[in-house]
CSV table of C-alpha atoms and ligand atoms in Angstrom, one decimal:
chain,number,residue,atom,x,y,z
A,386,UNK,CA,47.4,0.6,8.0
A,387,UNK,CA,50.7,1.4,6.4
A,388,UNK,CA,51.9,5.0,6.8
A,389,UNK,CA,54.5,6.7,4.6
A,390,UNK,CA,56.3,10.0,4.1
A,391,UNK,CA,53.3,11.1,2.0
A,392,UNK,CA,50.6,10.1,4.4
A,393,UNK,CA,48.1,12.9,5.1
A,394,UNK,CA,47.3,13.6,8.7
A,395,UNK,CA,43.8,14.5,10.0
A,396,UNK,CA,42.6,14.7,13.6
A,397,UNK,CA,40.2,15.8,16.3
A,398,UNK,CA,40.7,18.8,18.6
A,399,UNK,CA,38.7,18.4,21.9
A,400,UNK,CA,38.8,18.2,25.6
A,401,UNK,CA,38.2,15.4,26.3
A,402,UNK,CA,38.7,13.2,23.2
A,403,UNK,CA,39.3,9.7,24.6
A,404,UNK,CA,35.6,8.8,24.2
A,405,UNK,CA,35.4,9.9,20.6
A,406,UNK,CA,34.3,7.5,17.9
A,407,UNK,CA,35.6,9.7,15.1
A,408,UNK,CA,39.0,8.1,14.9
A,409,UNK,CA,37.3,4.7,14.3
A,410,UNK,CA,35.0,6.1,11.7
A,411,UNK,CA,37.5,8.2,9.7
A,412,UNK,CA,40.3,5.6,9.7
A,413,UNK,CA,37.9,2.9,8.5
A,414,UNK,CA,36.8,5.2,5.7
A,415,UNK,CA,40.4,6.0,4.6
A,416,UNK,CA,41.2,2.3,4.6
A,417,UNK,CA,38.1,1.4,2.6
A,418,UNK,CA,39.0,4.0,0.0
A,419,UNK,CA,42.7,3.2,-0.1
A,420,UNK,CA,43.5,6.8,0.9
A,421,UNK,CA,47.0,7.3,2.3
A,422,UNK,CA,45.9,9.1,5.5
A,423,UNK,CA,45.5,8.8,9.2
A,424,UNK,CA,43.1,10.4,11.7
A,425,UNK,CA,44.4,11.0,15.3
A,426,UNK,CA,42.8,12.3,18.5
A,427,UNK,CA,44.5,15.5,19.9
A,428,UNK,CA,43.6,16.4,23.5
A,429,UNK,CA,43.7,20.2,23.5
A,430,UNK,CA,43.0,22.2,26.6
A,431,UNK,CA,41.1,25.5,26.1
A,432,UNK,CA,44.1,27.8,26.8
A,433,UNK,CA,46.1,25.9,24.1
A,434,UNK,CA,43.6,26.2,21.3
A,435,UNK,CA,45.3,29.1,19.5
A,436,UNK,CA,48.6,27.3,19.5
A,437,UNK,CA,46.9,24.0,18.4
A,438,UNK,CA,45.3,25.8,15.5
A,439,UNK,CA,48.6,27.3,14.4
A,440,UNK,CA,50.0,23.8,14.7
A,441,UNK,CA,47.6,22.7,12.0
A,442,UNK,CA,49.3,25.2,9.6
A,443,UNK,CA,52.8,24.5,10.9
A,444,UNK,CA,52.5,20.8,10.6
A,445,UNK,CA,50.4,20.9,7.4
A,446,UNK,CA,47.7,18.8,9.0
A,447,UNK,CA,45.1,18.4,6.2
A,448,UNK,CA,42.0,18.8,8.3
A,449,UNK,CA,40.5,18.3,11.7
A,450,UNK,CA,37.2,17.9,13.5
A,451,UNK,CA,36.5,20.2,16.4
A,452,UNK,CA,34.5,19.1,19.4
A,453,UNK,CA,33.5,20.3,22.9
A,454,UNK,CA,34.5,22.8,24.2
A,455,UNK,CA,36.2,24.4,21.2
A,456,UNK,CA,33.4,24.6,18.5
A,457,UNK,CA,32.7,28.3,19.2
A,458,UNK,CA,36.1,29.5,20.4
A,459,UNK,CA,37.8,28.3,17.2
A,460,UNK,CA,35.9,30.7,14.9
A,461,UNK,CA,38.2,33.8,15.3
A,462,UNK,CA,41.3,31.6,14.8
A,463,UNK,CA,40.4,30.6,11.3
A,464,UNK,CA,40.9,32.3,7.9
A,465,UNK,CA,37.5,31.7,6.4
A,466,UNK,CA,34.2,30.4,7.8
A,467,UNK,CA,31.5,28.8,5.6
A,468,UNK,CA,28.2,30.8,5.7
A,469,UNK,CA,26.3,27.9,7.4
A,470,UNK,CA,28.9,27.6,10.1
A,471,UNK,CA,28.8,31.4,10.6
A,472,UNK,CA,25.0,31.3,11.0
A,473,UNK,CA,25.3,28.4,13.5
A,474,UNK,CA,28.1,30.2,15.3
A,475,UNK,CA,30.1,27.0,15.6
A,476,UNK,CA,32.7,25.0,13.6
A,477,UNK,CA,33.1,21.2,13.8
A,478,UNK,CA,35.3,20.7,10.7
A,479,UNK,CA,38.3,22.5,9.5
A,480,UNK,CA,39.8,22.1,6.0
A,481,UNK,CA,43.4,23.1,5.4
A,482,UNK,CA,43.6,24.4,1.8
A,483,UNK,CA,47.3,25.2,1.3
A,484,UNK,CA,47.6,26.9,4.6
A,485,UNK,CA,44.2,28.6,4.5
A,486,UNK,CA,42.0,27.2,7.3
A,487,UNK,CA,38.3,27.0,6.4
A,488,UNK,CA,35.7,26.3,9.1
A,489,UNK,CA,32.6,24.3,8.3
A,490,UNK,CA,29.8,22.8,10.4
A,491,UNK,CA,28.6,19.4,9.4
A,492,UNK,CA,26.3,18.9,12.4
A,493,UNK,CA,23.4,20.7,10.7
A,494,UNK,CA,23.8,18.8,7.4
A,495,UNK,CA,24.5,15.5,9.2
A,496,UNK,CA,21.4,16.0,11.4
A,497,UNK,CA,19.1,16.7,8.4
A,498,UNK,CA,20.5,13.8,6.3
A,499,UNK,CA,20.1,11.4,9.2
A,500,UNK,CA,16.5,12.6,9.7
A,501,UNK,CA,15.7,12.0,6.1
A,502,UNK,CA,17.4,8.6,6.0
A,503,UNK,CA,15.8,7.3,9.3
A,504,UNK,CA,12.3,8.6,9.1
A,505,UNK,CA,9.5,9.2,6.6
A,506,UNK,CA,8.9,12.7,8.0
A,507,UNK,CA,8.5,15.4,5.4
A,508,UNK,CA,10.4,18.3,6.8
A,509,UNK,CA,9.0,20.9,4.5
A,510,UNK,CA,6.1,22.6,6.3
A,511,UNK,CA,6.3,20.6,9.5
A,512,UNK,CA,6.2,21.9,13.1
A,513,UNK,CA,9.2,21.2,15.4
A,514,UNK,CA,10.0,21.5,19.1
A,515,UNK,CA,13.7,21.7,20.1
A,516,UNK,CA,14.9,21.1,23.6
A,517,UNK,CA,18.1,22.9,24.3
A,518,UNK,CA,19.9,26.1,23.2
A,519,UNK,CA,23.6,25.0,22.9
A,520,UNK,CA,25.6,24.4,19.8
A,521,UNK,CA,23.8,21.2,18.8
A,522,UNK,CA,20.4,23.0,19.1
A,523,UNK,CA,21.7,25.9,17.0
A,524,UNK,CA,22.9,23.4,14.3
A,525,UNK,CA,19.5,21.7,14.4
A,526,UNK,CA,17.5,25.0,14.2
A,527,UNK,CA,19.6,26.2,11.2
A,528,UNK,CA,19.4,22.8,9.4
A,529,UNK,CA,15.6,22.6,9.9
A,530,UNK,CA,15.0,26.2,8.9
A,531,UNK,CA,17.1,25.6,5.7
A,532,UNK,CA,15.0,22.4,5.1
A,533,UNK,CA,11.8,24.5,5.1
A,534,UNK,CA,10.0,23.6,8.3
A,535,UNK,CA,7.0,25.8,9.1
A,536,UNK,CA,7.6,26.5,12.8
A,537,UNK,CA,10.3,25.9,15.5
A,538,UNK,CA,9.4,26.1,19.2
A,539,UNK,CA,12.5,26.1,21.5
A,540,UNK,CA,12.5,25.4,25.2
A,541,UNK,CA,15.6,25.4,27.4
A,542,UNK,CA,16.4,25.4,31.1
A,543,UNK,CA,17.8,28.9,30.8
A,544,UNK,CA,15.0,30.3,28.5
A,545,UNK,CA,17.0,33.5,27.7
A,546,UNK,CA,19.5,31.3,25.7
A,547,UNK,CA,16.6,30.0,23.6
A,548,UNK,CA,15.3,33.6,23.1
A,549,UNK,CA,18.8,34.8,22.0
A,550,UNK,CA,19.1,31.9,19.5
A,551,UNK,CA,15.7,32.9,18.1
A,552,UNK,CA,16.7,36.5,17.9
A,553,UNK,CA,19.8,35.5,15.9
A,554,UNK,CA,17.9,33.4,13.4
A,555,UNK,CA,14.7,35.3,12.7
A,556,UNK,CA,16.4,37.8,10.3
A,557,UNK,CA,17.8,34.9,8.3
A,558,UNK,CA,14.6,32.9,8.1
A,559,UNK,CA,11.6,35.3,8.0
A,560,UNK,CA,9.3,32.5,6.7
A,561,UNK,CA,9.8,30.3,9.8
A,562,UNK,CA,7.7,30.9,12.9
A,563,UNK,CA,10.1,30.8,15.8
A,564,UNK,CA,9.0,30.9,19.5
A,565,UNK,CA,10.7,30.3,22.8
A,566,UNK,CA,8.4,28.5,25.2
A,567,UNK,CA,9.0,27.9,28.9
A,568,UNK,CA,8.4,24.2,29.8
A,569,UNK,CA,6.4,25.2,32.9
A,570,UNK,CA,3.7,26.9,30.8
A,571,UNK,CA,0.5,25.5,29.2
A,572,UNK,CA,1.7,26.8,25.9
A,573,UNK,CA,4.5,24.3,26.0
A,574,UNK,CA,2.1,21.4,26.4
A,575,UNK,CA,0.0,22.8,23.5
A,576,UNK,CA,3.1,22.9,21.3
A,577,UNK,CA,4.2,19.4,22.5
A,578,UNK,CA,0.9,17.9,21.5
A,579,UNK,CA,0.8,19.3,18.0
A,580,UNK,CA,4.4,19.2,16.7
A,581,UNK,CA,5.6,16.6,14.2
A,582,UNK,CA,9.2,16.4,15.4
A,583,UNK,CA,10.7,16.7,18.9
A,584,UNK,CA,14.5,16.9,19.2
A,585,UNK,CA,16.4,16.5,22.4
A,586,UNK,CA,19.4,18.7,21.9
A,587,UNK,CA,20.3,18.9,25.6
A,588,UNK,CA,23.0,16.9,27.1
A,589,UNK,CA,20.4,15.2,29.5
A,590,UNK,CA,20.6,11.5,28.9
A,591,UNK,CA,24.3,11.4,28.2
A,592,UNK,CA,24.9,9.7,31.6
A,593,UNK,CA,21.6,7.9,31.8
A,594,UNK,CA,19.4,10.8,33.1
A,595,UNK,CA,15.8,11.4,32.2
A,596,UNK,CA,14.4,14.5,30.4
A,597,UNK,CA,11.8,15.2,33.1
A,598,UNK,CA,10.1,18.1,31.3
A,599,UNK,CA,9.0,15.9,28.3
A,600,UNK,CA,5.7,14.2,29.3
A,601,UNK,CA,5.4,11.6,26.5
A,602,UNK,CA,1.7,11.2,27.0
A,603,UNK,CA,1.1,14.6,25.3
A,604,UNK,CA,3.0,13.7,22.1
A,605,UNK,CA,0.8,12.7,19.1
A,606,UNK,CA,1.2,9.2,17.8
A,607,UNK,CA,2.6,10.3,14.4
A,608,UNK,CA,5.3,12.5,15.8
A,609,UNK,CA,9.0,11.6,15.7
A,610,UNK,CA,11.3,11.9,18.8
A,611,UNK,CA,14.9,12.5,17.8
A,612,UNK,CA,17.4,12.1,20.7
A,613,UNK,CA,20.7,13.6,19.7
A,614,UNK,CA,22.5,11.7,22.4
A,615,UNK,CA,24.1,8.6,20.9
A,616,UNK,CA,24.7,5.4,22.7
A,617,UNK,CA,25.3,1.8,21.6
A,618,UNK,CA,22.6,0.9,24.1
A,619,UNK,CA,19.2,2.7,24.3
A,620,UNK,CA,19.0,6.1,26.0
A,621,UNK,CA,16.4,6.5,28.7
A,622,UNK,CA,14.3,8.8,26.4
A,623,UNK,CA,14.4,6.2,23.5
A,624,UNK,CA,13.5,3.4,25.9
A,625,UNK,CA,10.5,5.3,27.3
A,626,UNK,CA,9.4,6.4,23.9
A,627,UNK,CA,9.5,2.9,22.5
A,628,UNK,CA,7.6,1.6,25.5
A,629,UNK,CA,4.8,4.0,24.5
A,630,UNK,CA,5.1,2.9,20.8
A,631,UNK,CA,6.2,6.4,19.7
A,632,UNK,CA,8.4,6.8,16.7
A,633,UNK,CA,12.0,7.6,17.9
A,634,UNK,CA,15.6,7.6,16.8
A,635,UNK,CA,18.9,8.4,18.6
A,636,UNK,CA,21.9,10.5,17.5
A,637,UNK,CA,24.0,7.7,16.2
A,638,UNK,CA,22.8,8.4,12.6
A,639,UNK,CA,23.7,12.1,13.0
A,640,UNK,CA,27.2,11.2,14.3
A,641,UNK,CA,27.7,9.0,11.3
A,642,UNK,CA,26.3,11.5,8.8
A,643,UNK,CA,28.3,14.5,10.2
A,644,UNK,CA,31.4,12.3,9.9
A,645,UNK,CA,30.6,11.4,6.3
A,646,UNK,CA,30.2,15.0,5.5
A,647,UNK,CA,33.5,15.9,7.0
A,648,UNK,CA,35.2,13.1,5.1
A,649,UNK,CA,33.7,14.5,1.9
A,650,UNK,CA,35.0,18.0,2.6
A,651,UNK,CA,38.5,16.7,3.2
A,652,UNK,CA,38.7,14.1,0.4
A,653,UNK,CA,36.0,14.9,-2.1
A,654,UNK,CA,34.8,11.3,-1.7
A,655,UNK,CA,31.1,10.7,-1.0
A,656,UNK,CA,30.9,7.6,1.1
A,657,UNK,CA,28.1,5.1,0.4
A,658,UNK,CA,24.9,5.9,2.4
A,659,UNK,CA,25.2,4.3,5.8
A,660,UNK,CA,28.9,3.6,5.6
A,661,UNK,CA,29.8,5.3,8.9
A,662,UNK,CA,26.7,4.0,10.7
A,663,UNK,CA,27.7,0.4,9.8
A,664,UNK,CA,31.2,1.1,11.2
A,665,UNK,CA,29.7,2.4,14.4
A,666,UNK,CA,27.2,-0.4,14.9
A,667,UNK,CA,29.6,-3.2,14.1
B,2004,LIG,P1,26.0,22.4,25.1
B,2004,LIG,O1,26.8,22.2,26.3
B,2004,LIG,O2,26.3,23.6,24.1
B,2004,LIG,O3,24.5,22.6,25.5
B,2004,LIG,C1,23.9,21.7,26.5
B,2004,LIG,C2,22.4,21.9,26.5
B,2004,LIG,O4,21.8,21.0,27.5
B,2004,LIG,C3,22.0,23.3,27.0
B,2004,LIG,O5,20.8,23.7,26.3
B,2004,LIG,C4,21.7,23.1,28.5
B,2004,LIG,O6,20.8,24.0,29.1
B,2004,LIG,C5,21.1,21.7,28.5
B,2004,LIG,N1,21.3,21.0,29.7
B,2004,LIG,C6,22.4,20.5,30.2
B,2004,LIG,N2,22.1,19.9,31.4
B,2004,LIG,C7,20.8,20.1,31.7
B,2004,LIG,C8,20.0,19.8,32.8
B,2004,LIG,N3,20.4,19.1,33.8
B,2004,LIG,N4,18.7,20.2,32.7
B,2004,LIG,C9,18.2,20.9,31.7
B,2004,LIG,N5,19.0,21.2,30.6
B,2004,LIG,C10,20.3,20.9,30.6
B,2004,LIG,O7,26.1,21.1,24.3
B,2004,LIG,P2,25.8,20.8,22.7
B,2004,LIG,O8,24.7,21.6,22.3
B,2004,LIG,O9,27.1,20.9,22.0
B,2004,LIG,O10,25.4,19.2,22.8
B,2004,LIG,C11,24.2,18.8,23.3
B,2004,LIG,C12,24.1,17.3,23.2
B,2004,LIG,O11,24.0,16.9,21.8
B,2004,LIG,C13,25.3,16.6,23.8
B,2004,LIG,O12,24.9,15.6,24.7
B,2004,LIG,C14,26.0,16.0,22.6
B,2004,LIG,O13,26.5,14.7,22.9
B,2004,LIG,C15,24.9,15.9,21.6
B,2004,LIG,N6,25.4,16.0,20.3
B,2004,LIG,C16,25.3,14.9,19.4
B,2004,LIG,C17,25.8,15.0,18.2
B,2004,LIG,C18,25.6,13.8,17.3
B,2004,LIG,O14,26.3,13.7,16.3
B,2004,LIG,N7,24.7,12.9,17.6
B,2004,LIG,C19,26.5,16.2,17.6
B,2004,LIG,C20,26.6,17.2,18.6
B,2004,LIG,C21,26.1,17.1,19.9
B,2004,LIG,P3,21.3,25.5,29.6
B,2004,LIG,O15,21.5,26.3,28.4
B,2004,LIG,O16,20.1,25.9,30.4
B,2004,LIG,O17,22.5,25.2,30.4
């Protein structure tokens, strides 16, 4: 990579950032398309976020991704928020248009594109169970509602967070049947046995743990299990699902697709389908 005085600078704001695969993905994409740009990790502590965001303007950084724990805190620091990001309540991509910082969320679009690419599931009219209630779950719920699913059940350790998420979304998606279900109730097992798609949007599994409130024996054979956790080896959930011959996929495709969508927002270049996924798996 040869940088010059005209090279454009992109980056990632997060705490931590050292584990991130985004620099690898984005720099490969710039190289492949002969774009004079570089993508750098910026380790930003929560108290420094306002200064860091002003730094984007001051240094004319062309765009950044935003990751944990800043995705929600960054919203009031921006000039404009894309409607989908506003609905999700989180921003993972900022575009700097001549000093105007615009917040987007490519987690929802990336999740839906990866689902469509990696499975034969018809999202329109299907029934879904989401595990979680954090930012990733909010993005999945919005993406799925926009894609036209029929119903979304949500379970979470702290059920009140799932209820709050549903209260926020119901006015925007009156045609979708939302319900919060506690995973220690029979109704949860009923939902589990009839849904077409189950999404683990909790952080369980990130360090090898098991989602112990997901009894796989109740899941119907045609359902898809989507584990948002990504790992170059199999997550425990994926391993267990495969051993039961259930359809399953992990979050690597979502990571790749949300990165492709951020790249498009910054450069206007639509990468070939699977470009980032190939970079990650190589
Ligand atoms: P948040 O911190 O916002 O939410 C974490 C969620 O996990 C909450 O619902 C929390 O429940 C639940 N949780 C955490 N620990 C436990 C536990 N021990 N038992 C039960 N529930 C638990 O994180 P995000 O929503 O931003 O991210 C969730 C996961 O999705 C992360 O692991 C992240 O890596 C992954 N992700 C993947 C992406 C991809 O591109 N593949 C993109 C974005 C996220 P509670 O509310 O009760 O605390």
